[in-house]
Amino acid sequence: MLPLAESSPAPVIASCNLSHWFDEGDGRHQVLHDISLSVFPGEIVLITGPSGSGKSTLLKLIGAQRAVQAGQLNVNGRELNGARPKDLVRIRRDIGFIFQSHHLLKSLTACQNVQMPLSHDPRHNACSSREAALSMLAKVGLSEYATKYPAHLSGGQNQRVAIARALVSSPRIVLADEPTASLDKHTGREIVELLQHLARNNSVAIILVTHDNRILDIADRILTLEDGCLADETHPSGPQA
């Protein structure tokens, strides 16, 4: 009798023939065409392509920020096509989001900004959420800046706060849209290496949309979108953590 093969981990993101369009006048403009992909725990996938190729739209669909119109999209074991609005809210709570603009609230300290994703988590109260936020700020090297407001932090520090906020709820998925676009080379490298370290150590799946050729080496796979279609897939041979 042949030994049973070890089972492979299930993908945390899986799409099949995913398509999306926007209404324009009397017609519609299709921005994604039959996208099929799988992303696994601990994997870093970069999505590249020219402006207007559908990268951000794909990220918003995966992040349950847009309703699925056609095809299948399963995120963290839940099908998004046909999901009710309240189900999409629950799905979003299990995903960490990092944006090009960090979207920190100026009236809150770094610690308070990081606490925000835990405000609706029944497992946390004010005390435990603060402890979790301080712990995550320590992991991104910002322990001494916990009481600082965004206006008193550098661009790189604010982006680290945004990363801490994205990770404080221990998501299985992190979605990042151009997180290094407005940063200098050194700060951008520090941020992507931090993401790489967290992916490897916490089995977090990371999808990162970028035009930044300086960070391609962190990827396990690079997907190229052109005119809403998956045009290419490469496997970099750069250094891995």
CSV table of C-alpha atoms in Angstrom, one decimal:
chain,number,residue,atom,x,y,z
A,1,MET,CA,0.0,0.0,0.0
A,2,LEU,CA,1.4,3.4,-1.0
A,3,PRO,CA,2.0,5.9,1.8
A,4,LEU,CA,-0.4,8.8,1.8
A,5,ALA,CA,1.1,12.1,0.5
A,6,GLU,CA,1.3,15.0,2.8
A,7,SER,CA,-1.5,17.3,2.2
A,8,SER,CA,-0.7,20.7,0.9
A,9,PRO,CA,-2.0,23.8,2.8
A,10,ALA,CA,-5.2,25.2,1.5
A,11,PRO,CA,-5.0,28.5,-0.2
A,12,VAL,CA,-6.3,31.5,1.8
A,13,ILE,CA,-7.2,33.2,-1.4
A,14,ALA,CA,-8.6,31.4,-4.5
A,15,SER,CA,-10.3,32.9,-7.5
A,16,CYS,CA,-11.7,31.2,-10.6
A,17,ASN,CA,-12.8,33.2,-13.7
A,18,LEU,CA,-13.1,36.4,-11.7
A,19,SER,CA,-14.3,39.3,-13.8
A,20,HIS,CA,-15.3,42.8,-13.0
A,21,TRP,CA,-16.6,45.9,-14.8
A,22,PHE,CA,-17.8,49.4,-14.3
A,23,ASP,CA,-20.9,51.0,-15.9
A,24,GLU,CA,-20.0,53.8,-18.4
A,25,GLY,CA,-22.9,55.7,-19.9
A,26,ASP,CA,-25.1,53.1,-21.8
A,27,GLY,CA,-22.4,50.5,-21.7
A,28,ARG,CA,-19.8,49.0,-19.4
A,29,HIS,CA,-16.0,48.9,-19.2
A,30,GLN,CA,-14.6,45.6,-18.2
A,31,VAL,CA,-11.5,45.9,-16.0
A,32,LEU,CA,-10.8,42.3,-15.1
A,33,HIS,CA,-11.1,39.3,-17.3
A,34,ASP,CA,-11.3,35.7,-16.0
A,35,ILE,CA,-8.7,36.0,-13.2
A,36,SER,CA,-7.8,32.6,-11.7
A,37,LEU,CA,-5.2,32.5,-8.9
A,38,SER,CA,-4.4,30.9,-5.6
A,39,VAL,CA,-2.3,32.4,-2.7
A,40,PHE,CA,-1.1,30.3,0.2
A,41,PRO,CA,-0.2,31.0,3.8
A,42,GLY,CA,3.2,32.6,4.2
A,43,GLU,CA,3.4,33.5,0.5
A,44,ILE,CA,4.3,36.9,-0.8
A,45,VAL,CA,2.8,37.7,-4.2
A,46,LEU,CA,3.5,41.0,-6.0
A,47,ILE,CA,1.1,42.3,-8.7
A,48,THR,CA,2.6,44.6,-11.3
A,49,GLY,CA,1.4,46.1,-14.5
A,50,PRO,CA,0.7,49.5,-16.1
A,51,SER,CA,-1.7,52.0,-14.6
A,52,GLY,CA,-5.3,51.1,-15.4
A,53,SER,CA,-4.6,47.3,-15.8
A,54,GLY,CA,-6.9,46.4,-12.9
A,55,LYS,CA,-4.4,45.9,-10.0
A,56,SER,CA,-6.2,48.0,-7.4
A,57,THR,CA,-9.6,46.7,-8.5
A,58,LEU,CA,-8.4,43.1,-8.0
A,59,LEU,CA,-7.0,44.0,-4.5
A,60,LYS,CA,-10.3,45.6,-3.5
A,61,LEU,CA,-12.3,42.6,-4.6
A,62,ILE,CA,-10.0,40.3,-2.6
A,63,GLY,CA,-10.3,42.7,0.4
A,64,ALA,CA,-14.2,42.5,0.2
A,65,GLN,CA,-14.3,46.2,-0.6
A,66,ARG,CA,-16.2,45.6,-3.8
A,67,ALA,CA,-18.9,43.1,-4.6
A,68,VAL,CA,-18.0,40.2,-6.8
A,69,GLN,CA,-19.9,40.4,-10.1
A,70,ALA,CA,-18.8,37.3,-12.0
A,71,GLY,CA,-16.7,34.2,-11.2
A,72,GLN,CA,-15.7,32.8,-7.8
A,73,LEU,CA,-13.6,34.3,-5.1
A,74,ASN,CA,-12.9,32.5,-1.8
A,75,VAL,CA,-11.1,34.3,1.0
A,76,ASN,CA,-10.2,32.7,4.3
A,77,GLY,CA,-12.6,29.8,3.4
A,78,ARG,CA,-15.6,32.1,2.6
A,79,GLU,CA,-17.1,32.6,-0.8
A,80,LEU,CA,-17.5,36.3,-1.7
A,81,ASN,CA,-19.7,36.0,-4.7
A,82,GLY,CA,-23.2,36.5,-3.4
A,83,ALA,CA,-22.1,37.4,0.1
A,84,ARG,CA,-24.3,39.7,2.0
A,85,PRO,CA,-23.0,43.2,3.0
A,86,LYS,CA,-22.7,42.2,6.7
A,87,ASP,CA,-20.7,39.1,5.7
A,88,LEU,CA,-18.3,41.3,3.7
A,89,VAL,CA,-17.8,43.4,6.8
A,90,ARG,CA,-16.9,40.3,8.8
A,91,ILE,CA,-14.5,39.2,6.1
A,92,ARG,CA,-12.8,42.6,6.0
A,93,ARG,CA,-12.1,42.4,9.8
A,94,ASP,CA,-9.9,39.4,9.1
A,95,ILE,CA,-7.7,41.2,6.6
A,96,GLY,CA,-4.9,43.7,7.2
A,97,PHE,CA,-4.9,46.6,4.8
A,98,ILE,CA,-1.8,48.8,4.0
A,99,PHE,CA,-2.3,51.7,1.6
A,100,GLN,CA,0.1,54.1,-0.2
A,101,SER,CA,-1.3,56.9,2.0
A,102,HIS,CA,-1.3,55.5,5.5
A,103,HIS,CA,-4.7,56.9,6.4
A,104,LEU,CA,-3.9,57.4,10.0
A,105,LEU,CA,-6.2,59.6,12.1
A,106,LYS,CA,-4.4,62.8,12.9
A,107,SER,CA,-6.3,63.2,16.2
A,108,LEU,CA,-5.1,59.9,17.6
A,109,THR,CA,-1.7,58.8,18.8
A,110,ALA,CA,0.3,56.0,17.2
A,111,CYS,CA,-0.9,53.6,19.8
A,112,GLN,CA,-4.6,54.6,19.4
A,113,ASN,CA,-4.4,54.3,15.7
A,114,VAL,CA,-3.1,50.7,16.0
A,115,GLN,CA,-5.8,49.9,18.5
A,116,MET,CA,-8.6,50.8,16.1
A,117,PRO,CA,-9.0,47.4,14.4
A,118,LEU,CA,-9.6,45.8,17.8
A,119,SER,CA,-12.4,48.2,18.8
A,120,HIS,CA,-15.1,45.8,17.5
A,121,ASP,CA,-13.3,42.6,18.6
A,122,PRO,CA,-15.2,41.0,21.5
A,123,ARG,CA,-12.0,39.3,22.6
A,124,HIS,CA,-10.5,42.7,23.6
A,125,ASN,CA,-11.3,45.5,26.0
A,126,ALA,CA,-9.6,48.9,26.3
A,127,CYS,CA,-6.7,47.5,28.4
A,128,SER,CA,-6.0,44.4,26.3
A,129,SER,CA,-6.2,46.3,23.0
A,130,ARG,CA,-3.7,48.8,24.2
A,131,GLU,CA,-1.3,46.1,25.3
A,132,ALA,CA,-1.7,44.4,21.9
A,133,ALA,CA,-1.1,47.8,20.1
A,134,LEU,CA,2.1,48.5,22.2
A,135,SER,CA,3.4,45.0,21.5
A,136,MET,CA,2.9,45.4,17.7
A,137,LEU,CA,4.5,48.9,17.8
A,138,ALA,CA,7.5,47.3,19.5
A,139,LYS,CA,7.7,44.7,16.7
A,140,VAL,CA,8.0,47.5,14.1
A,141,GLY,CA,10.5,49.4,16.2
A,142,LEU,CA,8.3,52.2,17.4
A,143,SER,CA,7.9,51.5,21.1
A,144,GLU,CA,9.2,55.0,22.1
A,145,TYR,CA,6.8,56.7,19.7
A,146,ALA,CA,3.5,55.2,21.0
A,147,THR,CA,2.2,58.5,22.3
A,148,LYS,CA,3.3,60.6,19.3
A,149,TYR,CA,0.7,61.9,16.8
A,150,PRO,CA,1.1,61.3,13.1
A,151,ALA,CA,2.1,65.0,12.5
A,152,HIS,CA,5.2,64.4,14.7
A,153,LEU,CA,6.3,61.2,12.9
A,154,SER,CA,8.3,60.8,9.7
A,155,GLY,CA,6.7,59.3,6.6
A,156,GLY,CA,8.5,56.0,7.2
A,157,GLN,CA,7.4,56.0,10.9
A,158,ASN,CA,3.8,56.6,9.9
A,159,GLN,CA,3.9,53.8,7.4
A,160,ARG,CA,5.3,51.5,10.2
A,161,VAL,CA,2.3,52.5,12.3
A,162,ALA,CA,0.0,51.6,9.4
A,163,ILE,CA,1.7,48.2,9.2
A,164,ALA,CA,1.3,47.7,12.9
A,165,ARG,CA,-2.4,48.6,12.6
A,166,ALA,CA,-2.8,46.1,9.7
A,167,LEU,CA,-1.2,43.3,11.7
A,168,VAL,CA,-2.4,43.9,15.3
A,169,SER,CA,-5.5,41.6,14.8
A,170,SER,CA,-3.3,38.8,13.6
A,171,PRO,CA,-4.8,38.5,10.1
A,172,ARG,CA,-4.1,35.6,7.8
A,173,ILE,CA,-4.0,38.0,4.8
A,174,VAL,CA,-2.4,41.4,4.3
A,175,LEU,CA,-3.2,43.5,1.2
A,176,ALA,CA,-0.8,46.3,0.4
A,177,ASP,CA,-1.4,48.9,-2.4
A,178,GLU,CA,1.8,50.8,-3.4
A,179,PRO,CA,3.1,50.9,0.2
A,180,THR,CA,6.6,52.2,-0.9
A,181,ALA,CA,5.6,54.6,-3.6
A,182,SER,CA,6.1,57.8,-1.6
A,183,LEU,CA,9.1,56.5,0.4
A,184,ASP,CA,12.8,56.8,-0.1
A,185,LYS,CA,14.9,53.7,-1.0
A,186,HIS,CA,16.1,53.0,2.5
A,187,THR,CA,12.7,53.4,4.2
A,188,GLY,CA,10.9,51.4,1.5
A,189,ARG,CA,13.4,48.6,1.9
A,190,GLU,CA,13.0,48.5,5.6
A,191,ILE,CA,9.2,48.3,5.3
A,192,VAL,CA,9.1,45.4,2.7
A,193,GLU,CA,11.7,43.5,4.7
A,194,LEU,CA,9.5,43.9,7.8
A,195,LEU,CA,6.6,42.5,5.8
A,196,GLN,CA,8.8,39.6,4.5
A,197,HIS,CA,9.9,38.8,8.0
A,198,LEU,CA,6.3,38.7,9.3
A,199,ALA,CA,5.1,36.6,6.4
A,200,ARG,CA,7.8,34.0,7.0
A,201,ASN,CA,7.4,33.9,10.8
A,202,ASN,CA,3.6,34.2,11.1
A,203,SER,CA,2.5,32.4,7.9
A,204,VAL,CA,0.7,35.6,6.7
A,205,ALA,CA,-0.2,35.7,3.0
A,206,ILE,CA,0.7,39.0,1.5
A,207,ILE,CA,-0.4,40.5,-1.8
A,208,LEU,CA,1.4,43.7,-2.7
A,209,VAL,CA,0.5,45.9,-5.7
A,210,THR,CA,3.6,47.8,-6.8
A,211,HIS,CA,5.3,49.7,-9.5
A,212,ASP,CA,8.5,49.7,-7.4
A,213,ASN,CA,11.2,47.6,-9.1
A,214,ARG,CA,13.4,47.9,-6.1
A,215,ILE,CA,11.4,45.5,-4.1
A,216,LEU,CA,10.7,42.7,-6.5
A,217,ASP,CA,13.2,40.4,-4.9
A,218,ILE,CA,11.0,39.8,-1.8
A,219,ALA,CA,8.4,38.0,-3.8
A,220,ASP,CA,7.7,34.3,-4.1
A,221,ARG,CA,5.8,35.1,-7.2
A,222,ILE,CA,5.2,38.1,-9.4
A,223,LEU,CA,2.0,38.4,-11.4
A,224,THR,CA,1.7,40.8,-14.2
A,225,LEU,CA,-1.7,42.3,-15.2
A,226,GLU,CA,-2.2,43.8,-18.6
A,227,ASP,CA,-5.6,45.1,-19.8
A,228,GLY,CA,-7.3,43.2,-17.0
A,229,CYS,CA,-5.8,39.8,-17.8
A,230,LEU,CA,-3.1,37.8,-16.0
A,231,ALA,CA,-0.3,38.1,-18.6
A,232,ASP,CA,2.7,36.6,-16.9
A,233,GLU,CA,3.9,34.8,-13.7
A,234,THR,CA,7.5,34.7,-12.6
A,235,HIS,CA,9.3,33.3,-9.6
A,236,PRO,CA,12.2,35.5,-8.6
A,237,SER,CA,15.5,34.0,-7.5
A,238,GLY,CA,16.4,36.8,-5.2
A,239,PRO,CA,17.3,36.5,-1.5
A,240,GLN,CA,14.7,35.0,0.8
A,241,ALA,CA,14.4,35.6,4.6
